[in-house]
mmCIF file of C-alpha atoms in Angstrom:
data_model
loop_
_atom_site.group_PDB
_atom_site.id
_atom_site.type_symbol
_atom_site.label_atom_id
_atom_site.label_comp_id
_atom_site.label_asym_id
_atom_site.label_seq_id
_atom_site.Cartn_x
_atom_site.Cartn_y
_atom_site.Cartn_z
ATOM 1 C CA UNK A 29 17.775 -21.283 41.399
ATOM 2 C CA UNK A 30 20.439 -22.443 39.346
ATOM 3 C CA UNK A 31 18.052 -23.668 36.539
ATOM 4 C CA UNK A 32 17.007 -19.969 36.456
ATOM 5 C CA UNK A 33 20.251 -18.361 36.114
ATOM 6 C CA UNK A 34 20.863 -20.876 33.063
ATOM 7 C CA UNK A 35 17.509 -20.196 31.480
ATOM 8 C CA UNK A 36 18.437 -16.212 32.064
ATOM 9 C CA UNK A 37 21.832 -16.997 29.848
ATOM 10 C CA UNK A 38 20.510 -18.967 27.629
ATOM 11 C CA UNK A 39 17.931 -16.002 26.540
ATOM 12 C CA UNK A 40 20.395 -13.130 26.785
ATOM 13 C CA UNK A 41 23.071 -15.240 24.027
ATOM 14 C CA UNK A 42 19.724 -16.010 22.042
ATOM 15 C CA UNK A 43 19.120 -12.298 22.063
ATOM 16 C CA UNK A 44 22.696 -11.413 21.006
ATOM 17 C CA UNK A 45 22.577 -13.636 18.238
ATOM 18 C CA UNK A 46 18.913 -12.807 16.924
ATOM 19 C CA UNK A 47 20.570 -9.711 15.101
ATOM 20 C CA UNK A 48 22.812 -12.265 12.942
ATOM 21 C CA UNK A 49 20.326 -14.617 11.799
ATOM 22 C CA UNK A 50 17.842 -11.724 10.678
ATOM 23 C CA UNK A 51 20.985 -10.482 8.601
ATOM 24 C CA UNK A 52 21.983 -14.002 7.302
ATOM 25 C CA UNK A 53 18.370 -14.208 6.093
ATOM 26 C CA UNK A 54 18.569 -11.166 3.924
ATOM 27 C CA UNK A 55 20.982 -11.339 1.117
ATOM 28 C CA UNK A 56 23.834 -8.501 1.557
ATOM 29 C CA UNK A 57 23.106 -5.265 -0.895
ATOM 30 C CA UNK A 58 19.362 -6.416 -1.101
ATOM 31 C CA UNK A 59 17.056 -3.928 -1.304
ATOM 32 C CA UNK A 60 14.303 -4.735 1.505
ATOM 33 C CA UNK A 61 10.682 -3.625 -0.386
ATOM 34 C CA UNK A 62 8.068 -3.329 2.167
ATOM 35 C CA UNK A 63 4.271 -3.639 0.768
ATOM 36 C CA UNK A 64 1.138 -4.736 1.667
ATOM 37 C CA UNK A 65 -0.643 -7.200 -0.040
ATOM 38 C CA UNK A 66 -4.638 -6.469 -0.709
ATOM 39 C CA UNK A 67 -4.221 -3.837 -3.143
ATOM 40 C CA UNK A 68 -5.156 -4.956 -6.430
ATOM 41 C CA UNK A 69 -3.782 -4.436 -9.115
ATOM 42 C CA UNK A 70 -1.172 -2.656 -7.383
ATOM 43 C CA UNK A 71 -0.121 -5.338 -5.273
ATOM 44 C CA UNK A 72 -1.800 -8.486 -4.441
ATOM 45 C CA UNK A 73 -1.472 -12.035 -3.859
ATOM 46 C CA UNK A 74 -1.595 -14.549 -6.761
ATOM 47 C CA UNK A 75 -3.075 -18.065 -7.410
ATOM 48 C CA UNK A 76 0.439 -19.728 -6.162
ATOM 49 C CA UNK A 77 0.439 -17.236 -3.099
ATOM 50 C CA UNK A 78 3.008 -15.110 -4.328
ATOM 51 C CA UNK A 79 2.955 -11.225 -4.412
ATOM 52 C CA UNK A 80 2.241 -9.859 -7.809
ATOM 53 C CA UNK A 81 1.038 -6.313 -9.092
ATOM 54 C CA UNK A 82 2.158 -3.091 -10.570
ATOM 55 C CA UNK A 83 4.240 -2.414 -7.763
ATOM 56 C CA UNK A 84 6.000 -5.266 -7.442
ATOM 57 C CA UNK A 85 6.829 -5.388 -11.545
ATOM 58 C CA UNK A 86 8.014 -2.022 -10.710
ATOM 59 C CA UNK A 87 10.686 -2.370 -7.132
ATOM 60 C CA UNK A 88 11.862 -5.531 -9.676
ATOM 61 C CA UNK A 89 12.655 -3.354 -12.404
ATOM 62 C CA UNK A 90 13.551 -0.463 -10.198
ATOM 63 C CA UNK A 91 16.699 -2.802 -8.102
ATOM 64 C CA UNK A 92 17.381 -4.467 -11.540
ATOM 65 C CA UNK A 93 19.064 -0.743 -12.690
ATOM 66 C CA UNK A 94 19.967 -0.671 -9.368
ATOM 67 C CA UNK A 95 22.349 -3.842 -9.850
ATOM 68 C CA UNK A 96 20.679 -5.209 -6.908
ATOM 69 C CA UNK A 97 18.105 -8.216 -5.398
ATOM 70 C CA UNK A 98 15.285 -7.249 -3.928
ATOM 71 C CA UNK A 99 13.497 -8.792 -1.040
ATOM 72 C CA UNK A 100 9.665 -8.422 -0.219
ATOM 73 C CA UNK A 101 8.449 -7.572 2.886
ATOM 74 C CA UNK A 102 4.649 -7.876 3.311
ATOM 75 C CA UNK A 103 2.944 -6.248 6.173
ATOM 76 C CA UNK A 104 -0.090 -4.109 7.087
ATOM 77 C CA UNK A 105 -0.716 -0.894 5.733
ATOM 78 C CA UNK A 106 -0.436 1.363 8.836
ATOM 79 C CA UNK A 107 3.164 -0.738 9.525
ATOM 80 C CA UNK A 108 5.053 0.319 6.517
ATOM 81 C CA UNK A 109 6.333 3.798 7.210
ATOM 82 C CA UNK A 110 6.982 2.773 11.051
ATOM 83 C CA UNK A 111 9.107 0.006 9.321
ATOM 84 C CA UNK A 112 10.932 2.064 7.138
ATOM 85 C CA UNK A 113 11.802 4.871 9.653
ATOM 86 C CA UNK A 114 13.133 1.819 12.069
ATOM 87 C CA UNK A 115 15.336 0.756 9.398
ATOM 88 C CA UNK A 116 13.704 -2.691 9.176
ATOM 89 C CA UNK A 117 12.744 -2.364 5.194
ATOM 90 C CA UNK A 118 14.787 0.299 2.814
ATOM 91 C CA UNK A 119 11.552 1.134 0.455
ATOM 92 C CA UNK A 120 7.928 1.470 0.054
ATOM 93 C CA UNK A 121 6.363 0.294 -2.591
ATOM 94 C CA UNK A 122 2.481 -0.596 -2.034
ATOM 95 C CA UNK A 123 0.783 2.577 -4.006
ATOM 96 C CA UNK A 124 1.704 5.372 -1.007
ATOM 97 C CA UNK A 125 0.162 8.249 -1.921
ATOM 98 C CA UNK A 126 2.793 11.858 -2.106
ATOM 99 C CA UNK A 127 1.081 13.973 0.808
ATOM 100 C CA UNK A 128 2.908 16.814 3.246
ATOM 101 C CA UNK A 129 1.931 14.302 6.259
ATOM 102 C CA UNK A 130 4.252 11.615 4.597
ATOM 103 C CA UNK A 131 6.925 13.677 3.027
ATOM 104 C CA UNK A 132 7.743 15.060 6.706
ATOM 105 C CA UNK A 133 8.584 11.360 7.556
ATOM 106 C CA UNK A 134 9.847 10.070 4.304
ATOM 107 C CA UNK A 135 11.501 11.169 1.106
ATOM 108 C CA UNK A 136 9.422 10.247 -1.945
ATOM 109 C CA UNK A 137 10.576 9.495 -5.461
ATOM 110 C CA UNK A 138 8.981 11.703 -8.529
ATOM 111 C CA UNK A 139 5.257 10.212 -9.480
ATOM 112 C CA UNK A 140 4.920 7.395 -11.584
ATOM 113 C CA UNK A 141 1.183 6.953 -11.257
ATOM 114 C CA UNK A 142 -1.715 9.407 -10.499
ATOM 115 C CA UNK A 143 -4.897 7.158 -9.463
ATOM 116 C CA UNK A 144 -8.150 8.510 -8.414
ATOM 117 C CA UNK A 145 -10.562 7.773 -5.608
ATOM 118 C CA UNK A 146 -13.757 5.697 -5.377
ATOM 119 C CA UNK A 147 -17.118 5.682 -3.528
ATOM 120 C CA UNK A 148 -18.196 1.747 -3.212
ATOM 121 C CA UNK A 149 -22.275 1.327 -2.140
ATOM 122 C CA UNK A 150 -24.875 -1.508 -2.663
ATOM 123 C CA UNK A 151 -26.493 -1.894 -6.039
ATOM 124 C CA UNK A 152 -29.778 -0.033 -5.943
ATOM 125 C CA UNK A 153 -28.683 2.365 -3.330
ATOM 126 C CA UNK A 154 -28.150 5.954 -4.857
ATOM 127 C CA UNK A 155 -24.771 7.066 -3.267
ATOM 128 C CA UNK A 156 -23.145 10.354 -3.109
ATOM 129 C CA UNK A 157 -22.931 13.090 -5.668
ATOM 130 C CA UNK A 158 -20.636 14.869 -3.179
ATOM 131 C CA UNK A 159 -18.257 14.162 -0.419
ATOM 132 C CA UNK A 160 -20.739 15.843 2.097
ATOM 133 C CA UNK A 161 -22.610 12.776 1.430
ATOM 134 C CA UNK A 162 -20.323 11.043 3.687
ATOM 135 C CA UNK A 163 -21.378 13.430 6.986
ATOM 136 C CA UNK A 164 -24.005 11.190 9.345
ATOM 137 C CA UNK A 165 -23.156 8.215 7.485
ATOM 138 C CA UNK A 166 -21.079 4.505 8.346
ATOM 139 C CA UNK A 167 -17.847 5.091 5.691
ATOM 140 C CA UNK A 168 -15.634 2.131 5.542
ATOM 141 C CA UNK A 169 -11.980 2.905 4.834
ATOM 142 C CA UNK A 170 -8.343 1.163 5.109
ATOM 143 C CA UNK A 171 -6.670 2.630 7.970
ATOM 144 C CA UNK A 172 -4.330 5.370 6.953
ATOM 145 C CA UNK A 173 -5.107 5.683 3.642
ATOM 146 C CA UNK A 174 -5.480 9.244 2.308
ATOM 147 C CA UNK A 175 -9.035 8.094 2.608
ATOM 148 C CA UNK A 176 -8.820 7.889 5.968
ATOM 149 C CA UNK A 177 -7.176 11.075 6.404
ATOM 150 C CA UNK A 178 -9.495 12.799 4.419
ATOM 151 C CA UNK A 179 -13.091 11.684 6.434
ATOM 152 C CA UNK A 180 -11.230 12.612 9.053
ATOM 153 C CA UNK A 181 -10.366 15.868 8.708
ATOM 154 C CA UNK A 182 -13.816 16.498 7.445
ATOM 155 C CA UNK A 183 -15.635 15.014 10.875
ATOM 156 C CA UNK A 184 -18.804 13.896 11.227
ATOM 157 C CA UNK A 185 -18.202 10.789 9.451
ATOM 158 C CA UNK A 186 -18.109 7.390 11.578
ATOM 159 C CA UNK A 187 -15.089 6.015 10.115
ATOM 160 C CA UNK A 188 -14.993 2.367 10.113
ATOM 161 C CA UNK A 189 -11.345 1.314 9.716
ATOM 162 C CA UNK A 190 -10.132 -1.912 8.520
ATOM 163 C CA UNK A 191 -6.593 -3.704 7.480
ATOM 164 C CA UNK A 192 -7.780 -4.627 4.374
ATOM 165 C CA UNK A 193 -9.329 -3.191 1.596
ATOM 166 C CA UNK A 194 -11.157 -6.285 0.617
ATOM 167 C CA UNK A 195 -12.986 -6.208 4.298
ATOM 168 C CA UNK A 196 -13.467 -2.694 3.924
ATOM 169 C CA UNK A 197 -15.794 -3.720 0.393
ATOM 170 C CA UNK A 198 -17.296 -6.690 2.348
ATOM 171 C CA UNK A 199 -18.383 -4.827 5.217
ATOM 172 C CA UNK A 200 -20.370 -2.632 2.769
ATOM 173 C CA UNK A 201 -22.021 -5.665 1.434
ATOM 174 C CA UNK A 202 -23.213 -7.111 4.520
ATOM 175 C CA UNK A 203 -24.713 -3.831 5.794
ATOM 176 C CA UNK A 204 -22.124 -3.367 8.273
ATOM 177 C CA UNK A 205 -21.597 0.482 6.722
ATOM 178 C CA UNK A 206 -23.406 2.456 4.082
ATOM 179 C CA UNK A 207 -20.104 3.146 1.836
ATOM 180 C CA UNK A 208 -16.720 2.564 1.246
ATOM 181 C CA UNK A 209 -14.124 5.452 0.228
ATOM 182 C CA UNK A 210 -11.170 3.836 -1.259
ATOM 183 C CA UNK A 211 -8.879 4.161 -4.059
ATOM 184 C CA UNK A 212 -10.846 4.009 -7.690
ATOM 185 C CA UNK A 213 -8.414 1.586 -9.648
ATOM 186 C CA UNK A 214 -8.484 -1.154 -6.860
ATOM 187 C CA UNK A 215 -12.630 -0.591 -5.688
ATOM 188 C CA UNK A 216 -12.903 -1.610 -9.950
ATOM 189 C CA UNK A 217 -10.457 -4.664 -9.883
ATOM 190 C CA UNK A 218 -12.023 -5.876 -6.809
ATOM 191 C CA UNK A 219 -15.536 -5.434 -8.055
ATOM 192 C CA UNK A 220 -13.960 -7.706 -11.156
ATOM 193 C CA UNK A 221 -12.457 -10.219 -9.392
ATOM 194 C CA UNK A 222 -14.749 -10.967 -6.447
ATOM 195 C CA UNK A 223 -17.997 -12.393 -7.905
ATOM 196 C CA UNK A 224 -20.298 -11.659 -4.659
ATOM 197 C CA UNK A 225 -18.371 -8.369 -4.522
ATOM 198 C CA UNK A 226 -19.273 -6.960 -8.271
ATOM 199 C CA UNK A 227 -22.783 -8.906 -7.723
ATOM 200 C CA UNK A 228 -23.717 -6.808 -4.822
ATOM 201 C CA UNK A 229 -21.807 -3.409 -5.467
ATOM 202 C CA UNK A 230 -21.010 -0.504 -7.480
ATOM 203 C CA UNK A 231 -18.821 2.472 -7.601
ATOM 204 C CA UNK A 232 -20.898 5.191 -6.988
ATOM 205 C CA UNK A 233 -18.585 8.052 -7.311
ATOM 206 C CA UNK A 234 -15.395 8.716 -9.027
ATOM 207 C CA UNK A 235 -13.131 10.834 -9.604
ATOM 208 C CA UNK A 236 -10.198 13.257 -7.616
ATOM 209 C CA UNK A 237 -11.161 13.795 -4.159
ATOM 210 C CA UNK A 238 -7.722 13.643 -2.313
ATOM 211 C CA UNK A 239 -4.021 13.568 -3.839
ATOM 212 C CA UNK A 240 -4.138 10.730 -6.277
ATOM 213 C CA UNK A 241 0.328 11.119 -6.831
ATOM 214 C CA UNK A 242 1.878 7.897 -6.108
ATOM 215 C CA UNK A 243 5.636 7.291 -5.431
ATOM 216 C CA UNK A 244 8.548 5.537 -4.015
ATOM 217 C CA UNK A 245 9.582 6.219 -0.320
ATOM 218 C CA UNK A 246 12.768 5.917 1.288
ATOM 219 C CA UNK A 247 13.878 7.105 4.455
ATOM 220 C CA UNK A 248 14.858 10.926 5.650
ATOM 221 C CA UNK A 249 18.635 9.745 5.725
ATOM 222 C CA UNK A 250 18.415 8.106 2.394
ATOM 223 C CA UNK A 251 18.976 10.639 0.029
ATOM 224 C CA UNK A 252 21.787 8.474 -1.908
ATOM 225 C CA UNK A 253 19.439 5.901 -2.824
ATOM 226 C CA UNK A 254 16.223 8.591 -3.643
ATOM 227 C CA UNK A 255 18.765 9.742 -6.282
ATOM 228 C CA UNK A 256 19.381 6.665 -7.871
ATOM 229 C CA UNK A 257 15.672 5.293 -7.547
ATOM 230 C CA UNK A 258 14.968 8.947 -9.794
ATOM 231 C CA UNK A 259 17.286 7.548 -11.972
ATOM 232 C CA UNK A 260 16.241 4.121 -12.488
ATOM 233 C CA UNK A 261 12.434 5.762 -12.561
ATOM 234 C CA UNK A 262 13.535 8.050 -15.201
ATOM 235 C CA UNK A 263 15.559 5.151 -17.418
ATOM 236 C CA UNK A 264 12.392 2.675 -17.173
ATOM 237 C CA UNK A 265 10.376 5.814 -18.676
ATOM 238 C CA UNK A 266 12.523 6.127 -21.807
ATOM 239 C CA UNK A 267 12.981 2.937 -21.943
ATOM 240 C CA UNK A 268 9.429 2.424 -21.977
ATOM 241 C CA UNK A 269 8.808 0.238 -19.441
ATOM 242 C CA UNK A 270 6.911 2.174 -17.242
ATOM 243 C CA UNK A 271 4.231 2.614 -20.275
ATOM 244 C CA UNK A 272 4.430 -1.565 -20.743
ATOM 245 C CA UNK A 273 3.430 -2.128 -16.792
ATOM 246 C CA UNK A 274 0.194 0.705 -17.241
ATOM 247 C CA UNK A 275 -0.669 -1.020 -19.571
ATOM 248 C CA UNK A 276 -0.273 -4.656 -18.392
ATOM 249 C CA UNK A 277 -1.714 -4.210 -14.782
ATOM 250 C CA UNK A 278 -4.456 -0.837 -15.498
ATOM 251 C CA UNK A 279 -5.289 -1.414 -19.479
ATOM 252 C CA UNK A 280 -7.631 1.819 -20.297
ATOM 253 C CA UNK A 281 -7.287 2.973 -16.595
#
């Protein structure tokens, strides 16, 4: 009995002090960036393992005229604006898409990018000339994407959701669904990168099929920081900079 009461003490001053070493882990001032990490070139891991991509060049740049260090978070997709309305990251950066759905749970920062979407099928398959293509059909998708939303307002599409847009593409490949509807930048990098990808697929479509508006979002009660984010957004433009990181992660794109 007694063993029990100590184990019950031990865990409820291990609890208290859980708070503390989260906070000692995070630098004071730092902004905390959440993101998600298999959405190239927006964000993406590199060779060494580390997160690289248009978005994180940009939250760098972005805290840097903030006067402030910035801390990664990586986590699934479908996590990140649960996260930031908990408190437990202070920005999105992983290509989130401006929609009313979003903007009634976060504040977004003025577009920096406007991307396009994609239609990913086997080579020698003849794919969509429409979105009602998609009604009847297996459509793989990354779970809450805009492409999500979108098949699923339309119904009659068997959505098959996945984490990862990478295991969205594969699925496609191995017959597991007849398309994938995904952002157009990253189906094209991923058809680059991946040999047995770009071997076995092709875009099909492309072009503007939902809101393509990508920003910056912060939470409701946030509206000091959305300011100065505009700010540093706007001051990276004249600058410049926004043009050099187009150019170095999208080229021609």
């Amino acid at each position: 009995m007694k063993r029990h009461i100590v184990l019950a003490l031990m865990l409820v001053v291990l609890a208290a002090f859980c708070p503390l070493i989260e906070a000692y882990g995070t630098p004071e001032g730092a902004l905390r960036v959440g993101t998600e990490s298999s959405f190239p070139p927006f964000v993406f891991r590199d060779d060494s393992g580390g997160l690289a991509g248009f978005e994180i060049d940009l939250a760098k740049a972005v805290a840097s005229e903030l006067d402030r260090e910035v801390i990664f978070i990586d986590m699934a997709f479908d996590a990140l604006l649960p996260a930031l309305s908990a408190g437990r990251i202070d920005m999105i950066a992983a290509g989130l898409s401006i929609t009313p759905e979003r903007l009634k749970r976060a504040y977004f920062s003025k577009p920096y990018f406007f991307s396009r979407d994609a239609v990913v099928v086997r080579k020698g398959e003849a794919g969509p000339s429409d979105t009602d293509w998609f009604k009847g059909r297996r459509v793989t998708v990354q779970a809450r994407t805009i492409q999500d939303d979108h098949l699923t307002s339309m119904g009659g599409v068997d959505i098959i959701r996945y984490q990862r847009s990478g295991e969205a593409l594969r699925a496609v490949l191995e017959g597991k669904a007849d398309a994938a509807f995904m952002d157009g930048v990253s189906a094209e990098r991923f058809l680059v990168d991946d040999h047995s990808l770009g071997e076995g697929l092709k875009v099909a479509l492309s072009g503007q099929i939902t809101s393509g508006a990508m920003g910056l979002a912060v939470r409701k009660i946030d509206g000091e920081l959305l300011e100065k984010v505009n700010s540093a957004l706007e001051a990276l433009s004249a600058e410049g900079h926004l043009d050099q990181l187009r150019e170095k992660w999208f080229g021609e794109i």
